[in-house]
Amino acid sequence: MGEKDISQKNFESHNDVVADIVNGSLFEGEEFIKADSLIDAQPFSQYKADDGVLHEQERDVAKYCVDANCNVRLAMVGFENQMAIDSDMPLHVMGYDGDSYRDEMNQDTIVVDEATGKKRRVRHKRYPVITLVLYFGEKPWKKPRCLYDVIDVPDKLKPFVNDFKLNIIDVPRLTPEQVKRYKGDFQIIADYFVQRTSGKEYVPPNKPIQHVDSMLKLMSVLTRDKRYYDFLNEDSAAKEGINMCEVLDRIVAQGEARGEIIGTQRTLVSLVKKNLLSLRDAAAEAGMSEEAFKKMAGAM
């Protein structure tokens, strides 16, 4: 599993994040799905291919929405994360959703009537399956948005072929009004992509980050900017309640400090090469062993 996939799954494993994404994307920010109504669902499903071998396919994120007593499943929500346009995405999602419905049927049980000895099937309640495709790519996701975009269907067959439609959330192309429908950390991520796509200089919000570790790791891989990840590894003050303004301020400060260190190291290497300073003294000044200094000098 790639670093991007792991980071996205870690961030979206939080129930409040899932509820926020669903409510902001589908219900204009209304709290229709509550975080405390969500429980983890099995992301794996199995199918037997033409080769007769049992295969597994895995959703990126899957949650059950249950009643107040956690006894009845009301719906299943799944996320698929995309950085690139997949021309077969409707087929993939149809497969995931179909497997989820099959799993629902597999929950039925067979009981034996004690009086008659006859078997009967106890049918469990069926519930809807909803899949959102979260797209973070540079190009707008224009197609495919439905099954008809993937396959050629003659006009005479269209009345008999259901046109399966995707729920695509093209994050960088959201409007500022749509971004405001999200209330949690996903709003910060969506706002970043929308601002960058507009071509304007990014102005970070003052909104506190709730899931600092998982959100900044996701930002690091989505933006291909390692500085977010480096920020998490620093041993400075606690990061709880920090916002993006403070994150970027610290990242800039770290970069400046790192630049000063590199500048000092380059000066020491230059002095050693000119025989104006001994290797031992240069290494001591740099706060490293002679072997480490040699290795560092060789990389410059």
PDB file of C-alpha atoms in Angstrom:
ATOM      1  CA  MET A   1       0.000   0.000   0.000  1.00  0.00           C
ATOM      2  CA  GLY A   2       1.424   3.388  -0.995  1.00  0.00           C
ATOM      3  CA  GLU A   3       2.169   6.236   1.395  1.00  0.00           C
ATOM      4  CA  LYS A   4      -0.666   8.294  -0.114  1.00  0.00           C
ATOM      5  CA  ASP A   5      -3.203   5.506   0.397  1.00  0.00           C
ATOM      6  CA  ILE A   6      -2.127   4.965   4.005  1.00  0.00           C
ATOM      7  CA  SER A   7      -2.261   8.690   4.823  1.00  0.00           C
ATOM      8  CA  GLN A   8      -5.706   9.105   3.269  1.00  0.00           C
ATOM      9  CA  LYS A   9      -7.078   6.064   5.073  1.00  0.00           C
ATOM     10  CA  ASN A  10      -5.624   7.189   8.408  1.00  0.00           C
ATOM     11  CA  PHE A  11      -7.201  10.636   8.072  1.00  0.00           C
ATOM     12  CA  GLU A  12     -10.555   9.311   6.876  1.00  0.00           C
ATOM     13  CA  SER A  13     -10.678   6.650   9.602  1.00  0.00           C
ATOM     14  CA  HIS A  14     -11.908   9.323  12.039  1.00  0.00           C
ATOM     15  CA  ASN A  15     -15.687   9.208  12.339  1.00  0.00           C
ATOM     16  CA  ASP A  16     -16.025  12.983  12.594  1.00  0.00           C
ATOM     17  CA  VAL A  17     -14.055  13.371   9.346  1.00  0.00           C
ATOM     18  CA  VAL A  18     -16.287  10.866   7.528  1.00  0.00           C
ATOM     19  CA  ALA A  19     -19.472  12.509   8.820  1.00  0.00           C
ATOM     20  CA  ASP A  20     -18.195  15.959   7.854  1.00  0.00           C
ATOM     21  CA  ILE A  21     -17.271  14.877   4.314  1.00  0.00           C
ATOM     22  CA  VAL A  22     -20.638  13.172   3.756  1.00  0.00           C
ATOM     23  CA  ASN A  23     -22.685  16.023   5.217  1.00  0.00           C
ATOM     24  CA  GLY A  24     -20.737  18.717   3.395  1.00  0.00           C
ATOM     25  CA  SER A  25     -20.730  16.880   0.065  1.00  0.00           C
ATOM     26  CA  LEU A  26     -24.287  15.528  -0.035  1.00  0.00           C
ATOM     27  CA  PHE A  27     -26.424  17.537   2.397  1.00  0.00           C
ATOM     28  CA  GLU A  28     -25.114  21.118   2.051  1.00  0.00           C
ATOM     29  CA  GLY A  29     -23.541  20.951   5.508  1.00  0.00           C
ATOM     30  CA  GLU A  30     -26.652  19.735   7.342  1.00  0.00           C
ATOM     31  CA  GLU A  31     -25.700  17.245  10.077  1.00  0.00           C
ATOM     32  CA  PHE A  32     -27.648  14.345   8.606  1.00  0.00           C
ATOM     33  CA  ILE A  33     -24.927  11.790   9.438  1.00  0.00           C
ATOM     34  CA  LYS A  34     -23.604  12.049  12.990  1.00  0.00           C
ATOM     35  CA  ALA A  35     -20.088  10.977  13.933  1.00  0.00           C
ATOM     36  CA  ASP A  36     -21.309   8.862  16.848  1.00  0.00           C
ATOM     37  CA  SER A  37     -23.590   6.883  14.513  1.00  0.00           C
ATOM     38  CA  LEU A  38     -20.641   5.534  12.504  1.00  0.00           C
ATOM     39  CA  ILE A  39     -18.790   2.277  13.098  1.00  0.00           C
ATOM     40  CA  ASP A  40     -16.043   0.628  11.078  1.00  0.00           C
ATOM     41  CA  ALA A  41     -17.083  -1.671   8.247  1.00  0.00           C
ATOM     42  CA  GLN A  42     -15.002  -4.413   6.674  1.00  0.00           C
ATOM     43  CA  PRO A  43     -13.337  -2.764   3.636  1.00  0.00           C
ATOM     44  CA  PHE A  44     -12.513  -6.134   2.042  1.00  0.00           C
ATOM     45  CA  SER A  45     -14.820  -8.123  -0.193  1.00  0.00           C
ATOM     46  CA  GLN A  46     -14.192 -11.369  -2.028  1.00  0.00           C
ATOM     47  CA  TYR A  47     -15.127 -12.570  -5.482  1.00  0.00           C
ATOM     48  CA  LYS A  48     -14.323 -15.567  -7.644  1.00  0.00           C
ATOM     49  CA  ALA A  49     -12.822 -14.643 -11.021  1.00  0.00           C
ATOM     50  CA  ASP A  50     -12.813 -16.621 -14.262  1.00  0.00           C
ATOM     51  CA  ASP A  51      -9.670 -18.426 -13.127  1.00  0.00           C
ATOM     52  CA  GLY A  52     -11.657 -19.965 -10.261  1.00  0.00           C
ATOM     53  CA  VAL A  53      -9.417 -18.293  -7.678  1.00  0.00           C
ATOM     54  CA  LEU A  54     -10.901 -16.296  -4.807  1.00  0.00           C
ATOM     55  CA  HIS A  55      -9.774 -12.665  -5.044  1.00  0.00           C
ATOM     56  CA  GLU A  56     -10.111  -9.723  -2.678  1.00  0.00           C
ATOM     57  CA  GLN A  57     -10.859  -6.110  -3.457  1.00  0.00           C
ATOM     58  CA  GLU A  58     -10.639  -3.349  -0.909  1.00  0.00           C
ATOM     59  CA  ARG A  59     -12.389  -0.042  -0.481  1.00  0.00           C
ATOM     60  CA  ASP A  60     -10.314   2.899   0.713  1.00  0.00           C
ATOM     61  CA  VAL A  61     -12.672   3.630   3.623  1.00  0.00           C
ATOM     62  CA  ALA A  62     -15.942   1.995   4.704  1.00  0.00           C
ATOM     63  CA  LYS A  63     -18.275   2.852   7.601  1.00  0.00           C
ATOM     64  CA  TYR A  64     -21.696   1.679   8.735  1.00  0.00           C
ATOM     65  CA  CYS A  65     -24.241   4.246   9.852  1.00  0.00           C
ATOM     66  CA  VAL A  66     -26.250   2.633  12.657  1.00  0.00           C
ATOM     67  CA  ASP A  67     -29.190   3.501  14.903  1.00  0.00           C
ATOM     68  CA  ALA A  68     -28.834   4.925  18.408  1.00  0.00           C
ATOM     69  CA  ASN A  69     -28.435   1.455  19.916  1.00  0.00           C
ATOM     70  CA  CYS A  70     -25.909   0.337  17.267  1.00  0.00           C
ATOM     71  CA  ASN A  71     -28.231  -2.578  16.478  1.00  0.00           C
ATOM     72  CA  VAL A  72     -29.599  -1.675  13.040  1.00  0.00           C
ATOM     73  CA  ARG A  73     -27.471  -0.663  10.073  1.00  0.00           C
ATOM     74  CA  LEU A  74     -29.104   2.280   8.310  1.00  0.00           C
ATOM     75  CA  ALA A  75     -26.562   2.731   5.503  1.00  0.00           C
ATOM     76  CA  MET A  76     -23.017   1.994   4.445  1.00  0.00           C
ATOM     77  CA  VAL A  77     -20.709   4.818   3.377  1.00  0.00           C
ATOM     78  CA  GLY A  78     -17.550   4.226   1.366  1.00  0.00           C
ATOM     79  CA  PHE A  79     -14.815   6.558   0.100  1.00  0.00           C
ATOM     80  CA  GLU A  80     -12.527   6.117  -2.885  1.00  0.00           C
ATOM     81  CA  ASN A  81      -9.594   8.544  -3.142  1.00  0.00           C
ATOM     82  CA  GLN A  82      -8.206   9.539  -6.526  1.00  0.00           C
ATOM     83  CA  MET A  83      -5.266  11.691  -7.597  1.00  0.00           C
ATOM     84  CA  ALA A  84      -5.738  10.799 -11.281  1.00  0.00           C
ATOM     85  CA  ILE A  85      -8.784  10.299 -13.486  1.00  0.00           C
ATOM     86  CA  ASP A  86      -9.691   6.627 -13.861  1.00  0.00           C
ATOM     87  CA  SER A  87     -11.669   5.933 -17.039  1.00  0.00           C
ATOM     88  CA  ASP A  88     -13.137   2.776 -15.476  1.00  0.00           C
ATOM     89  CA  MET A  89     -14.161   4.348 -12.164  1.00  0.00           C
ATOM     90  CA  PRO A  90     -17.902   3.671 -12.620  1.00  0.00           C
ATOM     91  CA  LEU A  91     -17.106  -0.016 -13.089  1.00  0.00           C
ATOM     92  CA  HIS A  92     -14.884  -0.074  -9.994  1.00  0.00           C
ATOM     93  CA  VAL A  93     -17.524   1.575  -7.819  1.00  0.00           C
ATOM     94  CA  MET A  94     -20.278  -0.662  -9.221  1.00  0.00           C
ATOM     95  CA  GLY A  95     -18.135  -3.622  -8.180  1.00  0.00           C
ATOM     96  CA  TYR A  96     -17.598  -2.257  -4.666  1.00  0.00           C
ATOM     97  CA  ASP A  97     -21.274  -1.433  -4.201  1.00  0.00           C
ATOM     98  CA  GLY A  98     -22.410  -4.767  -5.632  1.00  0.00           C
ATOM     99  CA  ASP A  99     -20.096  -6.645  -3.280  1.00  0.00           C
ATOM    100  CA  SER A 100     -21.457  -4.649  -0.345  1.00  0.00           C
ATOM    101  CA  TYR A 101     -25.031  -5.570  -1.246  1.00  0.00           C
ATOM    102  CA  ARG A 102     -24.001  -9.205  -1.624  1.00  0.00           C
ATOM    103  CA  ASP A 103     -22.461  -9.040   1.847  1.00  0.00           C
ATOM    104  CA  GLU A 104     -25.827  -7.813   3.130  1.00  0.00           C
ATOM    105  CA  MET A 105     -27.513 -10.914   1.707  1.00  0.00           C
ATOM    106  CA  ASN A 106     -24.817 -13.093   3.244  1.00  0.00           C
ATOM    107  CA  GLN A 107     -25.857 -11.819   6.680  1.00  0.00           C
ATOM    108  CA  ASP A 108     -29.100 -13.785   6.379  1.00  0.00           C
ATOM    109  CA  THR A 109     -29.205 -16.858   8.613  1.00  0.00           C
ATOM    110  CA  ILE A 110     -30.845 -20.274   8.393  1.00  0.00           C
ATOM    111  CA  VAL A 111     -32.815 -21.386  11.454  1.00  0.00           C
ATOM    112  CA  VAL A 112     -34.540 -24.682  12.177  1.00  0.00           C
ATOM    113  CA  ASP A 113     -38.085 -24.706  13.517  1.00  0.00           C
ATOM    114  CA  GLU A 114     -37.976 -26.847  16.681  1.00  0.00           C
ATOM    115  CA  ALA A 115     -41.558 -28.036  16.230  1.00  0.00           C
ATOM    116  CA  THR A 116     -41.470 -29.017  12.549  1.00  0.00           C
ATOM    117  CA  GLY A 117     -37.748 -29.427  11.935  1.00  0.00           C
ATOM    118  CA  LYS A 118     -38.094 -27.299   8.813  1.00  0.00           C
ATOM    119  CA  LYS A 119     -35.439 -24.798   7.837  1.00  0.00           C
ATOM    120  CA  ARG A 120     -36.224 -21.226   7.025  1.00  0.00           C
ATOM    121  CA  ARG A 121     -34.169 -18.186   6.106  1.00  0.00           C
ATOM    122  CA  VAL A 122     -34.189 -15.180   8.407  1.00  0.00           C
ATOM    123  CA  ARG A 123     -33.842 -12.153   6.167  1.00  0.00           C
ATOM    124  CA  HIS A 124     -31.910  -9.256   7.650  1.00  0.00           C
ATOM    125  CA  LYS A 125     -32.928  -5.711   6.832  1.00  0.00           C
ATOM    126  CA  ARG A 126     -31.307  -4.328   3.676  1.00  0.00           C
ATOM    127  CA  TYR A 127     -29.740  -0.863   3.689  1.00  0.00           C
ATOM    128  CA  PRO A 128     -28.379   1.516   1.026  1.00  0.00           C
ATOM    129  CA  VAL A 129     -24.716   1.744   0.032  1.00  0.00           C
ATOM    130  CA  ILE A 130     -23.247   5.148  -0.818  1.00  0.00           C
ATOM    131  CA  THR A 131     -19.794   5.653  -2.330  1.00  0.00           C
ATOM    132  CA  LEU A 132     -18.083   9.028  -2.675  1.00  0.00           C
ATOM    133  CA  VAL A 133     -15.092   9.481  -4.983  1.00  0.00           C
ATOM    134  CA  LEU A 134     -12.804  12.173  -3.542  1.00  0.00           C
ATOM    135  CA  TYR A 135     -10.674  13.541  -6.380  1.00  0.00           C
ATOM    136  CA  PHE A 136      -7.643  15.784  -5.751  1.00  0.00           C
ATOM    137  CA  GLY A 137      -6.104  15.873  -9.250  1.00  0.00           C
ATOM    138  CA  GLU A 138      -4.924  18.871 -11.255  1.00  0.00           C
ATOM    139  CA  LYS A 139      -7.221  18.304 -14.251  1.00  0.00           C
ATOM    140  CA  PRO A 140     -10.998  18.712 -13.824  1.00  0.00           C
ATOM    141  CA  TRP A 141     -12.865  15.409 -13.621  1.00  0.00           C
ATOM    142  CA  LYS A 142     -15.260  15.831 -16.532  1.00  0.00           C
ATOM    143  CA  LYS A 143     -15.630  12.173 -17.486  1.00  0.00           C
ATOM    144  CA  PRO A 144     -16.436   9.460 -16.620  1.00  0.00           C
ATOM    145  CA  ARG A 145     -19.295  10.391 -14.327  1.00  0.00           C
ATOM    146  CA  CYS A 146     -21.592   7.502 -15.174  1.00  0.00           C
ATOM    147  CA  LEU A 147     -21.656   4.071 -16.797  1.00  0.00           C
ATOM    148  CA  TYR A 148     -22.719   5.523 -20.163  1.00  0.00           C
ATOM    149  CA  ASP A 149     -19.410   7.452 -20.223  1.00  0.00           C
ATOM    150  CA  VAL A 150     -17.529   4.141 -20.113  1.00  0.00           C
ATOM    151  CA  ILE A 151     -19.463   1.882 -22.471  1.00  0.00           C
ATOM    152  CA  ASP A 152     -21.188   2.400 -25.813  1.00  0.00           C
ATOM    153  CA  VAL A 153     -24.894   1.743 -25.399  1.00  0.00           C
ATOM    154  CA  PRO A 154     -27.041   1.740 -28.559  1.00  0.00           C
ATOM    155  CA  ASP A 155     -30.097   3.964 -28.224  1.00  0.00           C
ATOM    156  CA  LYS A 156     -32.442   0.987 -28.475  1.00  0.00           C
ATOM    157  CA  LEU A 157     -30.709  -0.672 -25.501  1.00  0.00           C
ATOM    158  CA  LYS A 158     -30.634   2.385 -23.233  1.00  0.00           C
ATOM    159  CA  PRO A 159     -34.119   1.746 -21.761  1.00  0.00           C
ATOM    160  CA  PHE A 160     -32.799  -1.596 -20.494  1.00  0.00           C
ATOM    161  CA  VAL A 161     -29.311  -0.574 -19.270  1.00  0.00           C
ATOM    162  CA  ASN A 162     -29.244   1.276 -15.956  1.00  0.00           C
ATOM    163  CA  ASP A 163     -26.916   4.273 -16.103  1.00  0.00           C
ATOM    164  CA  PHE A 164     -24.928   3.957 -12.867  1.00  0.00           C
ATOM    165  CA  LYS A 165     -23.816   7.422 -11.712  1.00  0.00           C
ATOM    166  CA  LEU A 166     -20.754   8.349  -9.637  1.00  0.00           C
ATOM    167  CA  ASN A 167     -20.727  10.709  -6.675  1.00  0.00           C
ATOM    168  CA  ILE A 168     -17.608  12.662  -7.695  1.00  0.00           C
ATOM    169  CA  ILE A 169     -16.281  15.316  -5.316  1.00  0.00           C
ATOM    170  CA  ASP A 170     -13.797  17.274  -7.456  1.00  0.00           C
ATOM    171  CA  VAL A 171     -12.142  18.937  -4.465  1.00  0.00           C
ATOM    172  CA  PRO A 172      -9.904  21.523  -6.231  1.00  0.00           C
ATOM    173  CA  ARG A 173     -12.902  22.749  -8.263  1.00  0.00           C
ATOM    174  CA  LEU A 174     -15.265  23.289  -5.320  1.00  0.00           C
ATOM    175  CA  THR A 175     -16.619  26.802  -4.900  1.00  0.00           C
ATOM    176  CA  PRO A 176     -15.782  28.800  -1.748  1.00  0.00           C
ATOM    177  CA  GLU A 177     -19.447  28.423  -0.748  1.00  0.00           C
ATOM    178  CA  GLN A 178     -19.194  24.634  -1.058  1.00  0.00           C
ATOM    179  CA  VAL A 179     -15.990  24.595   1.009  1.00  0.00           C
ATOM    180  CA  LYS A 180     -17.816  26.370   3.844  1.00  0.00           C
ATOM    181  CA  ARG A 181     -20.250  23.448   4.062  1.00  0.00           C
ATOM    182  CA  TYR A 182     -17.495  21.382   5.653  1.00  0.00           C
ATOM    183  CA  LYS A 183     -16.935  22.106   9.340  1.00  0.00           C
ATOM    184  CA  GLY A 184     -13.831  20.127  10.327  1.00  0.00           C
ATOM    185  CA  ASP A 185     -10.330  19.365   9.064  1.00  0.00           C
ATOM    186  CA  PHE A 186     -11.549  18.487   5.574  1.00  0.00           C
ATOM    187  CA  GLN A 187     -12.570  22.124   5.154  1.00  0.00           C
ATOM    188  CA  ILE A 188      -8.916  23.110   5.655  1.00  0.00           C
ATOM    189  CA  ILE A 189      -7.757  20.598   3.038  1.00  0.00           C
ATOM    190  CA  ALA A 190     -10.472  21.564   0.547  1.00  0.00           C
ATOM    191  CA  ASP A 191      -9.783  25.267   1.091  1.00  0.00           C
ATOM    192  CA  TYR A 192      -6.079  24.728   0.359  1.00  0.00           C
ATOM    193  CA  PHE A 193      -6.760  22.995  -2.967  1.00  0.00           C
ATOM    194  CA  VAL A 194      -9.417  25.514  -4.016  1.00  0.00           C
ATOM    195  CA  GLN A 195      -7.144  28.479  -3.273  1.00  0.00           C
ATOM    196  CA  ARG A 196      -4.185  26.926  -5.114  1.00  0.00           C
ATOM    197  CA  THR A 197      -6.347  26.047  -8.128  1.00  0.00           C
ATOM    198  CA  SER A 198      -7.573  29.656  -8.332  1.00  0.00           C
ATOM    199  CA  GLY A 199      -3.971  30.755  -8.938  1.00  0.00           C
ATOM    200  CA  LYS A 200      -3.935  33.070  -5.934  1.00  0.00           C
ATOM    201  CA  GLU A 201      -1.391  33.029  -3.129  1.00  0.00           C
ATOM    202  CA  TYR A 202      -2.521  30.643  -0.408  1.00  0.00           C
ATOM    203  CA  VAL A 203      -3.898  32.411   2.666  1.00  0.00           C
ATOM    204  CA  PRO A 204      -4.178  29.845   5.497  1.00  0.00           C
ATOM    205  CA  PRO A 205      -7.211  29.946   7.794  1.00  0.00           C
ATOM    206  CA  ASN A 206      -7.021  30.390  11.570  1.00  0.00           C
ATOM    207  CA  LYS A 207      -9.222  27.335  12.091  1.00  0.00           C
ATOM    208  CA  PRO A 208      -7.705  24.906  14.673  1.00  0.00           C
ATOM    209  CA  ILE A 209      -6.710  21.506  13.290  1.00  0.00           C
ATOM    210  CA  GLN A 210      -8.432  18.664  15.117  1.00  0.00           C
ATOM    211  CA  HIS A 211      -6.407  15.695  13.847  1.00  0.00           C
ATOM    212  CA  VAL A 212      -2.977  17.291  13.487  1.00  0.00           C
ATOM    213  CA  ASP A 213      -0.894  14.180  12.818  1.00  0.00           C
ATOM    214  CA  SER A 214      -3.099  12.451  10.248  1.00  0.00           C
ATOM    215  CA  MET A 215      -4.145  15.669   8.497  1.00  0.00           C
ATOM    216  CA  LEU A 216      -0.637  17.062   8.035  1.00  0.00           C
ATOM    217  CA  LYS A 217       0.679  13.688   6.870  1.00  0.00           C
ATOM    218  CA  LEU A 218      -2.086  13.678   4.271  1.00  0.00           C
ATOM    219  CA  MET A 219      -1.232  17.258   3.267  1.00  0.00           C
ATOM    220  CA  SER A 220       2.397  16.194   2.896  1.00  0.00           C
ATOM    221  CA  VAL A 221       1.614  13.446   0.374  1.00  0.00           C
ATOM    222  CA  LEU A 222      -1.190  15.272  -1.463  1.00  0.00           C
ATOM    223  CA  THR A 223       0.950  18.378  -1.993  1.00  0.00           C
ATOM    224  CA  ARG A 224       4.238  16.462  -2.347  1.00  0.00           C
ATOM    225  CA  ASP A 225       5.641  18.856   0.249  1.00  0.00           C
ATOM    226  CA  LYS A 226       7.799  17.010   2.774  1.00  0.00           C
ATOM    227  CA  ARG A 227       7.909  20.031   5.074  1.00  0.00           C
ATOM    228  CA  TYR A 228       4.534  19.131   6.618  1.00  0.00           C
ATOM    229  CA  TYR A 229       5.892  15.715   7.560  1.00  0.00           C
ATOM    230  CA  ASP A 230       9.137  17.238   8.869  1.00  0.00           C
ATOM    231  CA  PHE A 231       7.106  19.621  11.000  1.00  0.00           C
ATOM    232  CA  LEU A 232       5.462  16.668  12.748  1.00  0.00           C
ATOM    233  CA  ASN A 233       8.871  15.255  13.651  1.00  0.00           C
ATOM    234  CA  GLU A 234      10.114  18.346  15.439  1.00  0.00           C
ATOM    235  CA  ASP A 235      10.433  18.129  19.230  1.00  0.00           C
ATOM    236  CA  SER A 236       9.106  21.604  19.932  1.00  0.00           C
ATOM    237  CA  ALA A 237       5.930  22.713  21.692  1.00  0.00           C
ATOM    238  CA  ALA A 238       2.739  20.683  21.682  1.00  0.00           C
ATOM    239  CA  LYS A 239       0.794  20.891  18.442  1.00  0.00           C
ATOM    240  CA  GLU A 240      -2.700  20.401  19.854  1.00  0.00           C
ATOM    241  CA  GLY A 241      -5.051  23.127  18.628  1.00  0.00           C
ATOM    242  CA  ILE A 242      -2.531  24.501  16.142  1.00  0.00           C
ATOM    243  CA  ASN A 243      -3.815  26.082  12.921  1.00  0.00           C
ATOM    244  CA  MET A 244      -2.414  26.282   9.391  1.00  0.00           C
ATOM    245  CA  CYS A 245      -1.097  29.815   9.945  1.00  0.00           C
ATOM    246  CA  GLU A 246       1.067  28.573  12.800  1.00  0.00           C
ATOM    247  CA  VAL A 247       2.077  25.441  10.878  1.00  0.00           C
ATOM    248  CA  LEU A 248       3.325  27.479   7.922  1.00  0.00           C
ATOM    249  CA  ASP A 249       5.078  29.988  10.210  1.00  0.00           C
ATOM    250  CA  ARG A 250       6.982  27.142  11.880  1.00  0.00           C
ATOM    251  CA  ILE A 251       7.743  25.508   8.536  1.00  0.00           C
ATOM    252  CA  VAL A 252       9.256  28.772   7.277  1.00  0.00           C
ATOM    253  CA  ALA A 253      11.237  29.177  10.509  1.00  0.00           C
ATOM    254  CA  GLN A 254      12.504  25.597  10.235  1.00  0.00           C
ATOM    255  CA  GLY A 255      13.548  26.247   6.647  1.00  0.00           C
ATOM    256  CA  GLU A 256      15.450  29.381   7.619  1.00  0.00           C
ATOM    257  CA  ALA A 257      17.195  27.584  10.499  1.00  0.00           C
ATOM    258  CA  ARG A 258      18.042  24.662   8.227  1.00  0.00           C
ATOM    259  CA  GLY A 259      19.380  27.095   5.643  1.00  0.00           C
ATOM    260  CA  GLU A 260      21.664  28.694   8.240  1.00  0.00           C
ATOM    261  CA  ILE A 261      22.994  25.274   9.275  1.00  0.00           C
ATOM    262  CA  ILE A 262      23.655  24.280   5.663  1.00  0.00           C
ATOM    263  CA  GLY A 263      25.395  27.622   5.067  1.00  0.00           C
ATOM    264  CA  THR A 264      27.673  27.042   8.066  1.00  0.00           C
ATOM    265  CA  GLN A 265      28.429  23.493   6.939  1.00  0.00           C
ATOM    266  CA  ARG A 266      29.351  24.656   3.441  1.00  0.00           C
ATOM    267  CA  THR A 267      31.700  27.270   4.890  1.00  0.00           C
ATOM    268  CA  LEU A 268      33.430  24.645   7.045  1.00  0.00           C
ATOM    269  CA  VAL A 269      33.774  22.266   4.081  1.00  0.00           C
ATOM    270  CA  SER A 270      35.285  25.064   1.993  1.00  0.00           C
ATOM    271  CA  LEU A 271      37.815  25.888   4.729  1.00  0.00           C
ATOM    272  CA  VAL A 272      38.845  22.232   5.021  1.00  0.00           C
ATOM    273  CA  LYS A 273      39.273  21.905   1.252  1.00  0.00           C
ATOM    274  CA  LYS A 274      41.488  25.004   1.248  1.00  0.00           C
ATOM    275  CA  ASN A 275      43.555  23.544   4.128  1.00  0.00           C
ATOM    276  CA  LEU A 276      42.579  26.505   6.297  1.00  0.00           C
ATOM    277  CA  LEU A 277      40.904  24.298   8.902  1.00  0.00           C
ATOM    278  CA  SER A 278      41.565  20.755  10.058  1.00  0.00           C
ATOM    279  CA  LEU A 279      38.986  18.025   9.533  1.00  0.00           C
ATOM    280  CA  ARG A 280      38.830  17.410  13.275  1.00  0.00           C
ATOM    281  CA  ASP A 281      38.170  21.067  14.131  1.00  0.00           C
ATOM    282  CA  ALA A 282      35.601  21.432  11.329  1.00  0.00           C
ATOM    283  CA  ALA A 283      33.722  18.333  12.480  1.00  0.00           C
ATOM    284  CA  ALA A 284      33.744  19.583  16.069  1.00  0.00           C
ATOM    285  CA  GLU A 285      32.423  22.981  14.956  1.00  0.00           C
ATOM    286  CA  ALA A 286      29.642  21.256  12.993  1.00  0.00           C
ATOM    287  CA  GLY A 287      28.782  19.072  15.986  1.00  0.00           C
ATOM    288  CA  MET A 288      29.354  15.756  14.217  1.00  0.00           C
ATOM    289  CA  SER A 289      31.925  12.990  13.960  1.00  0.00           C
ATOM    290  CA  GLU A 290      34.777  13.214  11.454  1.00  0.00           C
ATOM    291  CA  GLU A 291      33.248  10.322   9.493  1.00  0.00           C
ATOM    292  CA  ALA A 292      29.868  12.041   9.334  1.00  0.00           C
ATOM    293  CA  PHE A 293      31.529  15.304   8.288  1.00  0.00           C
ATOM    294  CA  LYS A 294      33.364  13.519   5.458  1.00  0.00           C
ATOM    295  CA  LYS A 295      30.120  11.977   4.249  1.00  0.00           C
ATOM    296  CA  MET A 296      28.341  15.322   4.416  1.00  0.00           C
ATOM    297  CA  ALA A 297      31.185  17.064   2.568  1.00  0.00           C
ATOM    298  CA  GLY A 298      31.134  14.436  -0.161  1.00  0.00           C
ATOM    299  CA  ALA A 299      27.440  15.068  -0.762  1.00  0.00           C
ATOM    300  CA  MET A 300      27.958  18.806  -1.294  1.00  0.00           C
TER     301      MET A 300
END
